Short mmCIF file of C-alpha atoms in Angstrom, two decimals:
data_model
loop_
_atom_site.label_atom_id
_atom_site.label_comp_id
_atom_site.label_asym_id
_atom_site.label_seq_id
_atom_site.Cartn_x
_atom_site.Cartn_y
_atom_site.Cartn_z
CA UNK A 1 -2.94 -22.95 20.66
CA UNK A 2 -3.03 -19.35 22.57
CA UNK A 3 -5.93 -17.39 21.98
CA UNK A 4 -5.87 -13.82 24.00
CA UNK A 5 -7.81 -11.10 23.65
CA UNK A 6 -8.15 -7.88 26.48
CA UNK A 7 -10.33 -5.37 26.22
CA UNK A 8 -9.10 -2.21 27.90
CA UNK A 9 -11.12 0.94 28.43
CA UNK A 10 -8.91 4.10 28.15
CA UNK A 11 -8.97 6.93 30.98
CA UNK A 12 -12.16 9.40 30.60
CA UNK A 13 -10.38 12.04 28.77
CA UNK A 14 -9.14 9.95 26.35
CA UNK A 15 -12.73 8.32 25.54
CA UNK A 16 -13.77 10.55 22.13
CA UNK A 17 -10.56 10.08 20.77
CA UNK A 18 -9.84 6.37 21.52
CA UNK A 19 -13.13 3.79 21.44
CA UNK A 20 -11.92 0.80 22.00
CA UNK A 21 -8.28 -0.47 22.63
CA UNK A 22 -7.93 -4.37 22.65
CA UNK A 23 -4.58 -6.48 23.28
CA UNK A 24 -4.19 -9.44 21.73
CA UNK A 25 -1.67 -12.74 21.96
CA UNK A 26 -2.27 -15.58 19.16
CA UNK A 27 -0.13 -18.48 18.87
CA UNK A 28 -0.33 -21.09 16.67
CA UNK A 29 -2.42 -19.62 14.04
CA UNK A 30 -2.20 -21.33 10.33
CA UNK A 31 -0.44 -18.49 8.21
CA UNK A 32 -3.28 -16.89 5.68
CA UNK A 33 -4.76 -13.72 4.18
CA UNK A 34 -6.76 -12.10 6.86
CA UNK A 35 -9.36 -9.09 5.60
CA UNK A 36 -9.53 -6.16 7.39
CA UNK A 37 -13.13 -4.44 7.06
CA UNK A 38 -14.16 -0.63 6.29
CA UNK A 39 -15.68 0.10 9.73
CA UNK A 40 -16.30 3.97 11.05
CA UNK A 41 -12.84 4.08 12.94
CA UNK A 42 -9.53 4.60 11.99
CA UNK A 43 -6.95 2.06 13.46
CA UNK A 44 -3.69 1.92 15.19
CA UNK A 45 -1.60 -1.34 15.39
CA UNK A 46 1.15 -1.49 17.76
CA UNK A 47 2.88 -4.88 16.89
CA UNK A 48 5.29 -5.95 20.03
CA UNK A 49 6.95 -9.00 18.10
CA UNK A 50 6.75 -9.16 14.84
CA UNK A 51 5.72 -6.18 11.95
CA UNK A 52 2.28 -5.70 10.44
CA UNK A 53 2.47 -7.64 6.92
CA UNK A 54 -0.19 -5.41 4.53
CA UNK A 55 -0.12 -7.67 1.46
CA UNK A 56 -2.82 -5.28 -0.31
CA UNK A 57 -4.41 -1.93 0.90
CA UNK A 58 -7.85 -0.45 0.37
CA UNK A 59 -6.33 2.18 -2.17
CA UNK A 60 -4.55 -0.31 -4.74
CA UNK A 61 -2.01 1.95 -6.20
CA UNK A 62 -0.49 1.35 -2.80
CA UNK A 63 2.34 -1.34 -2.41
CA UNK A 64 2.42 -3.70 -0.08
CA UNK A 65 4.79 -2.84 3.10
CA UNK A 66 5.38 -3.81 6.33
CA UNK A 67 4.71 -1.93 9.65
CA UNK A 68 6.26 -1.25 13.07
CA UNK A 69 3.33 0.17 14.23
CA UNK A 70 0.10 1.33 11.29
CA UNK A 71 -2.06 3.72 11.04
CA UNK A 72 -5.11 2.77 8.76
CA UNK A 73 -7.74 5.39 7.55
CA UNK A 74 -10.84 5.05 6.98
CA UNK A 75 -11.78 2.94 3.81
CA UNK A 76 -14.68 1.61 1.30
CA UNK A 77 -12.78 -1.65 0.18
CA UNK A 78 -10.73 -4.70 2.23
CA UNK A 79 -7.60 -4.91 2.92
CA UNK A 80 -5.36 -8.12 3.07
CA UNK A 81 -3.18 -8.60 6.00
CA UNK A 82 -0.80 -11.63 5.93
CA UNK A 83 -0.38 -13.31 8.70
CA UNK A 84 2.05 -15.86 10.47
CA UNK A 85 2.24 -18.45 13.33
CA UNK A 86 1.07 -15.79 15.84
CA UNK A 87 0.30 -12.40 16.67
CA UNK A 88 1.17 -10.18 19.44
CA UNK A 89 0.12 -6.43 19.85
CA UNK A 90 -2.57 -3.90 20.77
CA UNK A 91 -4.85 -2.75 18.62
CA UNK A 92 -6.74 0.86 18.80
CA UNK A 93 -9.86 1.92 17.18
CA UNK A 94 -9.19 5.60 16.88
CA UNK A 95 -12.54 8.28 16.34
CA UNK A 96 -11.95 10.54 13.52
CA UNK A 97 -11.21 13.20 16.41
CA UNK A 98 -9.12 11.00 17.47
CA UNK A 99 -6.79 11.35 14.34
CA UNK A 100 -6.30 15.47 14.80
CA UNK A 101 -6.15 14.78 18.65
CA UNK A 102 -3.17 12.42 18.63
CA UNK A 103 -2.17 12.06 15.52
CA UNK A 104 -1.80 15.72 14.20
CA UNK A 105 -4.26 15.00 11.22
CA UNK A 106 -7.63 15.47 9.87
CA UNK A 107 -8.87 11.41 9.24
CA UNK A 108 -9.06 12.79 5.79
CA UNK A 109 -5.49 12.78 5.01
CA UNK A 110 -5.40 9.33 5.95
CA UNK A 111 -8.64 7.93 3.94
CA UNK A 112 -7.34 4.84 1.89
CA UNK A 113 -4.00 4.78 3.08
CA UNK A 114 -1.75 2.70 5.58
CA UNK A 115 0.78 4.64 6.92
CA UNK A 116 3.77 4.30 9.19
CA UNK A 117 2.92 5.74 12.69
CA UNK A 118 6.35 7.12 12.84
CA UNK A 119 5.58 8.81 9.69
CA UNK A 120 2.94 10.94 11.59
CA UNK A 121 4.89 10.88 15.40
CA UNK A 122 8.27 10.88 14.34
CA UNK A 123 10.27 9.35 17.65
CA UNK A 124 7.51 9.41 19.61
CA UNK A 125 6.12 6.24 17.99
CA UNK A 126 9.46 4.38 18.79
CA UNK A 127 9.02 5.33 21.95
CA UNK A 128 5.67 4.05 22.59
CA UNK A 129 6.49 0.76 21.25
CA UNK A 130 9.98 0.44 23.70
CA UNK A 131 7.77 1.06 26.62
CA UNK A 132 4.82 -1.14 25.80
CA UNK A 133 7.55 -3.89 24.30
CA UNK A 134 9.44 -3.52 28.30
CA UNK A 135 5.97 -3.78 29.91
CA UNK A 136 4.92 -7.08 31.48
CA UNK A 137 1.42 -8.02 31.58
CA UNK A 138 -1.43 -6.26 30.15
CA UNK A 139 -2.43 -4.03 32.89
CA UNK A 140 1.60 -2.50 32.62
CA UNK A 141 1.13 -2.52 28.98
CA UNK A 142 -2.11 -0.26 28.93
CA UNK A 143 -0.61 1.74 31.80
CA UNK A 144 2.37 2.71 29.49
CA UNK A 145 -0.29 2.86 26.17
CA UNK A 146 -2.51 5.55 28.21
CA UNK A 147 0.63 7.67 29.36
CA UNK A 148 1.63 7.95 25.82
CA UNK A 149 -1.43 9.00 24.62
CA UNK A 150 -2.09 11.34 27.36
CA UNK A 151 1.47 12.96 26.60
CA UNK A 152 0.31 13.05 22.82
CA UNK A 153 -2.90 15.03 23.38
CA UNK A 154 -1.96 18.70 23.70
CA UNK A 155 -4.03 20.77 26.30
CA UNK A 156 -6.61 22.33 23.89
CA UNK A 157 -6.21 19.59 20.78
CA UNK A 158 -7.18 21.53 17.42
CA UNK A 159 -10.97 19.94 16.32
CA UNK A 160 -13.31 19.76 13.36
CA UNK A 161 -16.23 22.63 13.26
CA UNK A 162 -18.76 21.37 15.89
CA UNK A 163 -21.73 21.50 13.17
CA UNK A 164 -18.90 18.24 11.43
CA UNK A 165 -18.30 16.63 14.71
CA UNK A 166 -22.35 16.54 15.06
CA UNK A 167 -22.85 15.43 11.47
CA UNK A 168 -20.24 12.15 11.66
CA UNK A 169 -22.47 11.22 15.05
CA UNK A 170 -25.61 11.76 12.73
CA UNK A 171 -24.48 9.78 10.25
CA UNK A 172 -22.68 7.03 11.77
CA UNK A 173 -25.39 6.09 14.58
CA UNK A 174 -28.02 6.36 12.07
CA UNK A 175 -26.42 3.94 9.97
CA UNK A 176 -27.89 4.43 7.18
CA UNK A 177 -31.19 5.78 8.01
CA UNK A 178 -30.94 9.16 8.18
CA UNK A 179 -30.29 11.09 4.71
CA UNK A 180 -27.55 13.32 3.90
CA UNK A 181 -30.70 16.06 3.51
CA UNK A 182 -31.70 15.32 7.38
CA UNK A 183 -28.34 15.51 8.60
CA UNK A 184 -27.68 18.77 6.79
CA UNK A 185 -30.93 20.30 7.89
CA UNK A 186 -29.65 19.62 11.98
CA UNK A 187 -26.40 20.57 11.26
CA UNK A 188 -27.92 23.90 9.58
CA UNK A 189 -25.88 23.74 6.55
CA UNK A 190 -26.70 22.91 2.82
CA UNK A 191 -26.27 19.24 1.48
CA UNK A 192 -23.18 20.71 -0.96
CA UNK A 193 -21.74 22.78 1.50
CA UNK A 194 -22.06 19.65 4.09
CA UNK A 195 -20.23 16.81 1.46
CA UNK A 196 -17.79 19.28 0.76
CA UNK A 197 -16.17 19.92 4.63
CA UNK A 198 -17.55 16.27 5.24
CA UNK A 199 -15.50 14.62 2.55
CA UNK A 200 -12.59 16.61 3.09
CA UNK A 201 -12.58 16.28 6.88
CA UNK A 202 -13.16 12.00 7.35
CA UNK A 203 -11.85 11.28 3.47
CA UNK A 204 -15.43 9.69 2.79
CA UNK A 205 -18.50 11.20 1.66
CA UNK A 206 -21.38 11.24 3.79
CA UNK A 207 -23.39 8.85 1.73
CA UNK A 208 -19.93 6.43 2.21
CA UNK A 209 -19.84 7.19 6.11
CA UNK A 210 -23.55 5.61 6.25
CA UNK A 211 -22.86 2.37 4.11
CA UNK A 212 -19.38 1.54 6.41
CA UNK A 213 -21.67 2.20 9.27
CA UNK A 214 -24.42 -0.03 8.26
CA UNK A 215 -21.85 -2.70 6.96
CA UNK A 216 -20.34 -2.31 10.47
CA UNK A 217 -23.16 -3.01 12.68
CA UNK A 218 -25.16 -5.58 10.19
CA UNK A 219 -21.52 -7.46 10.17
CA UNK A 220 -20.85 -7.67 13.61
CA UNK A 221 -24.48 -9.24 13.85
CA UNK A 222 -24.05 -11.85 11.61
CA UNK A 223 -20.54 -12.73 13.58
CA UNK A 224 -22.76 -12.71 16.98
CA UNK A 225 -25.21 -14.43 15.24
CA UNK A 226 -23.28 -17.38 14.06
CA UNK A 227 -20.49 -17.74 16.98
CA UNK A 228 -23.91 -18.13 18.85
CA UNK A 229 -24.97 -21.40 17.06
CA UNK A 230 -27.37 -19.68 14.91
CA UNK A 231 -28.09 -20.52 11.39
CA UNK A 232 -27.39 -16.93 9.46
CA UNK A 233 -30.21 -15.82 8.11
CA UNK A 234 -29.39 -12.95 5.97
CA UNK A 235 -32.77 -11.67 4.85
CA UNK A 236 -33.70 -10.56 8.46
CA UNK A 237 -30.14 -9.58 8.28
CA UNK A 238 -31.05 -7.11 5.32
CA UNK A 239 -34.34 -6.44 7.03
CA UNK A 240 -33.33 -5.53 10.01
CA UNK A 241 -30.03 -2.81 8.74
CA UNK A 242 -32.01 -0.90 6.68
CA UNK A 243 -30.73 -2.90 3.50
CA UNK A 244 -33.47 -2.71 0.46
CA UNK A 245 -33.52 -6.77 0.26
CA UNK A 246 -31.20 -9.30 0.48
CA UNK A 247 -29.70 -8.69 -2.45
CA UNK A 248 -28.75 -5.24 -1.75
CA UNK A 249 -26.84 -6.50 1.57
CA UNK A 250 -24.82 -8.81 -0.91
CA UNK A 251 -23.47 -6.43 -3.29
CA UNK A 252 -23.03 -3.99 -0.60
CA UNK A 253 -20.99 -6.66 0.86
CA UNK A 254 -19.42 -7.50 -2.26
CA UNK A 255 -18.41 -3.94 -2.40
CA UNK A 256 -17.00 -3.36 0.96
CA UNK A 257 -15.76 -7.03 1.85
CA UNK A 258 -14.96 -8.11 -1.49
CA UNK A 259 -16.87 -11.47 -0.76
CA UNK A 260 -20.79 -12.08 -0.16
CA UNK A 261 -21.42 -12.75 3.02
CA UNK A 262 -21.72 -16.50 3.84
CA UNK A 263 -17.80 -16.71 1.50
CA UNK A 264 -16.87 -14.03 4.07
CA UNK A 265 -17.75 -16.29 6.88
CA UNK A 266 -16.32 -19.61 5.31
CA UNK A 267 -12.72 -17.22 5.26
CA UNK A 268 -13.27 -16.11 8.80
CA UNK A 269 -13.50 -19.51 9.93
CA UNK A 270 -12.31 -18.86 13.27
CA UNK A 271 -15.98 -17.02 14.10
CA UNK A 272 -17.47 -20.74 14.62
CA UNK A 273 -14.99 -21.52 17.31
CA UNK A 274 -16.80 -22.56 20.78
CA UNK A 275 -14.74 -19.34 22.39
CA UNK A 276 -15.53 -16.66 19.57
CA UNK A 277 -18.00 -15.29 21.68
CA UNK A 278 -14.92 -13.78 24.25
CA UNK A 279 -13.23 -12.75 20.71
CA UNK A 280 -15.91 -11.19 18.68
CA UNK A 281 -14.73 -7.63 20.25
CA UNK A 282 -11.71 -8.43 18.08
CA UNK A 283 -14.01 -8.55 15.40
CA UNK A 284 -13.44 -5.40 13.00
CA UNK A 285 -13.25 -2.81 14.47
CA UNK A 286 -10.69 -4.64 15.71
CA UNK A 287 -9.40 -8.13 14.38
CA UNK A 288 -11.30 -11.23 13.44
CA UNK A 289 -11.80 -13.76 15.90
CA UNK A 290 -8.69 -15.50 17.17
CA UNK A 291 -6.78 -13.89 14.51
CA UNK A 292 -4.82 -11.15 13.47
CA UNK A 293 -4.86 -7.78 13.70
CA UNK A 294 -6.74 -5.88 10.83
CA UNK A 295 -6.91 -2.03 9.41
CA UNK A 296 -10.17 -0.64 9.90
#
């Protein structure tokens, strides 16, 4: 079995529109259902064998399809990835900047949705792919992934109003501890006038942004937490995220995984694995350990 994972950290001027890029080589995987999380990026899959299987998206009236390279928004409910023998690609966490910058769209127009990339590039994404597919090695690959993005972003890329740029930061570091009221009050607007550029700029409101952003970090945790050895124990969990009780973190997980938290960790088997701790940066944002790539 072939377990790969490399992180790769994207030129400076790339950094607040890309935050994490990861390639990734599985082989001999048992062929299953894989979830991919709400988390605050958006994400970019660049398949180099096979394409992306989505067997079910976040928004439901959208079919299943299969992907060349995808584009995920950002999202409130799992997705269902199907997966084969093995998986070969790179994987990028995009910043909602990141979708105007390179992608030509607010994150907004993408909330929900998996798209094809060459819907939003046209041959540009083909392109991308034939280089990175001719590429040998990793440190070739990421040479020809950072070229193509660097050819992407245009000299002055068009941006959100500063006062939204400042209230996803709020709002995502806080994770849930700062109150759309706050974040308003530094950003000097009003709370309606706030949710209505935030919602239509990121596609979630700014109560949403908080509860992916909380999910995000308390998740990753408990993945740390048990690839470590350690027994989860989900009301410090709760206690420690800002979460009301335990209770609380359960249906919030029930919302945004669509399983409570220990069922989510029996399905992500591959977190208990001896090595997880080298492949919990494929972890959603990116993809679960030793497993496939997911949408964020």
């Amino acid at each position: 079995m072939l377990a790969e994972s490399v992180v790769h950290r994207p030129p400076a001027v790339l950094r607040p529109f890309v935050a994490e890029v990861v390639g990734y080589r599985h082989e001999g995987l048992t062929p299953t259902l894989h979830r991919g999380l709400p988390s605050p990026h958006l994400t970019l899959v660049l398949p180099l064998d096979e394409p992306l299987v989505m067997a079910a998206h976040p928004d439901p009236g959208q079919a299943g399809s299969a992907h060349d390279a995808l584009v995920g928004g950002l999202h409130t409910a799992p997705a269902l990835i199907a997966t084969g023998t093995r998986q070969f690609g790179v994987q990028l966490s995009l910043t909602p900047l990141g979708a105007r910058a390179l992608l030509g769209v607010p994150a907004g127009a993408l909330a929900s949705l998996d798209v094809e990339l060459a819907d939003l590039l046209g041959p540009a994404a083909a392109e991308l792919l034939d280089r990175l597919r001719a590429a040998t090695g990793w440190p070739a690959r990421f040479a020809a992934l950072d070229a193509a993005l660097l050819r992407l972003l245009p000299d002055r890329p068009a941006l959100p109003a500063p006062e939204l740029a400042e209230a996803w930061a709020l709002t995502t570091r806080a994770a849930g501890r700062l109150g759309v009221a706050a974040v308003a009050a530094r950003v000097g607007w009003s709370e309606r006038h706030l949710r209505q550029r935030f919602t239509a700029e990121f596609g979630l409101t700014p109560k949403e942004a908080a509860r992916v952003a909380r999910f995000s970090v308390a998740r990753r945790r408990l993945a740390a937490a048990v690839a470590r050895g350690r027994s989860p124990d989900l009301a410090v969990l709760a206690a420690g995220h800002g979460y009301a009780d335990q209770s609380h973190l359960t249906r919030e997980w029930r919302a945004l995984a669509g399983l409570p938290p220990r069922r989510w960790l029996a399905a992500e088997h591959q977190l208990l694995r001896p090595d997880a701790d080298e492949l919990l940066r494929f972890v959603q944002d990116g993809t679960s350990a030793g497993g496939p790539p997911s949408r964020a």
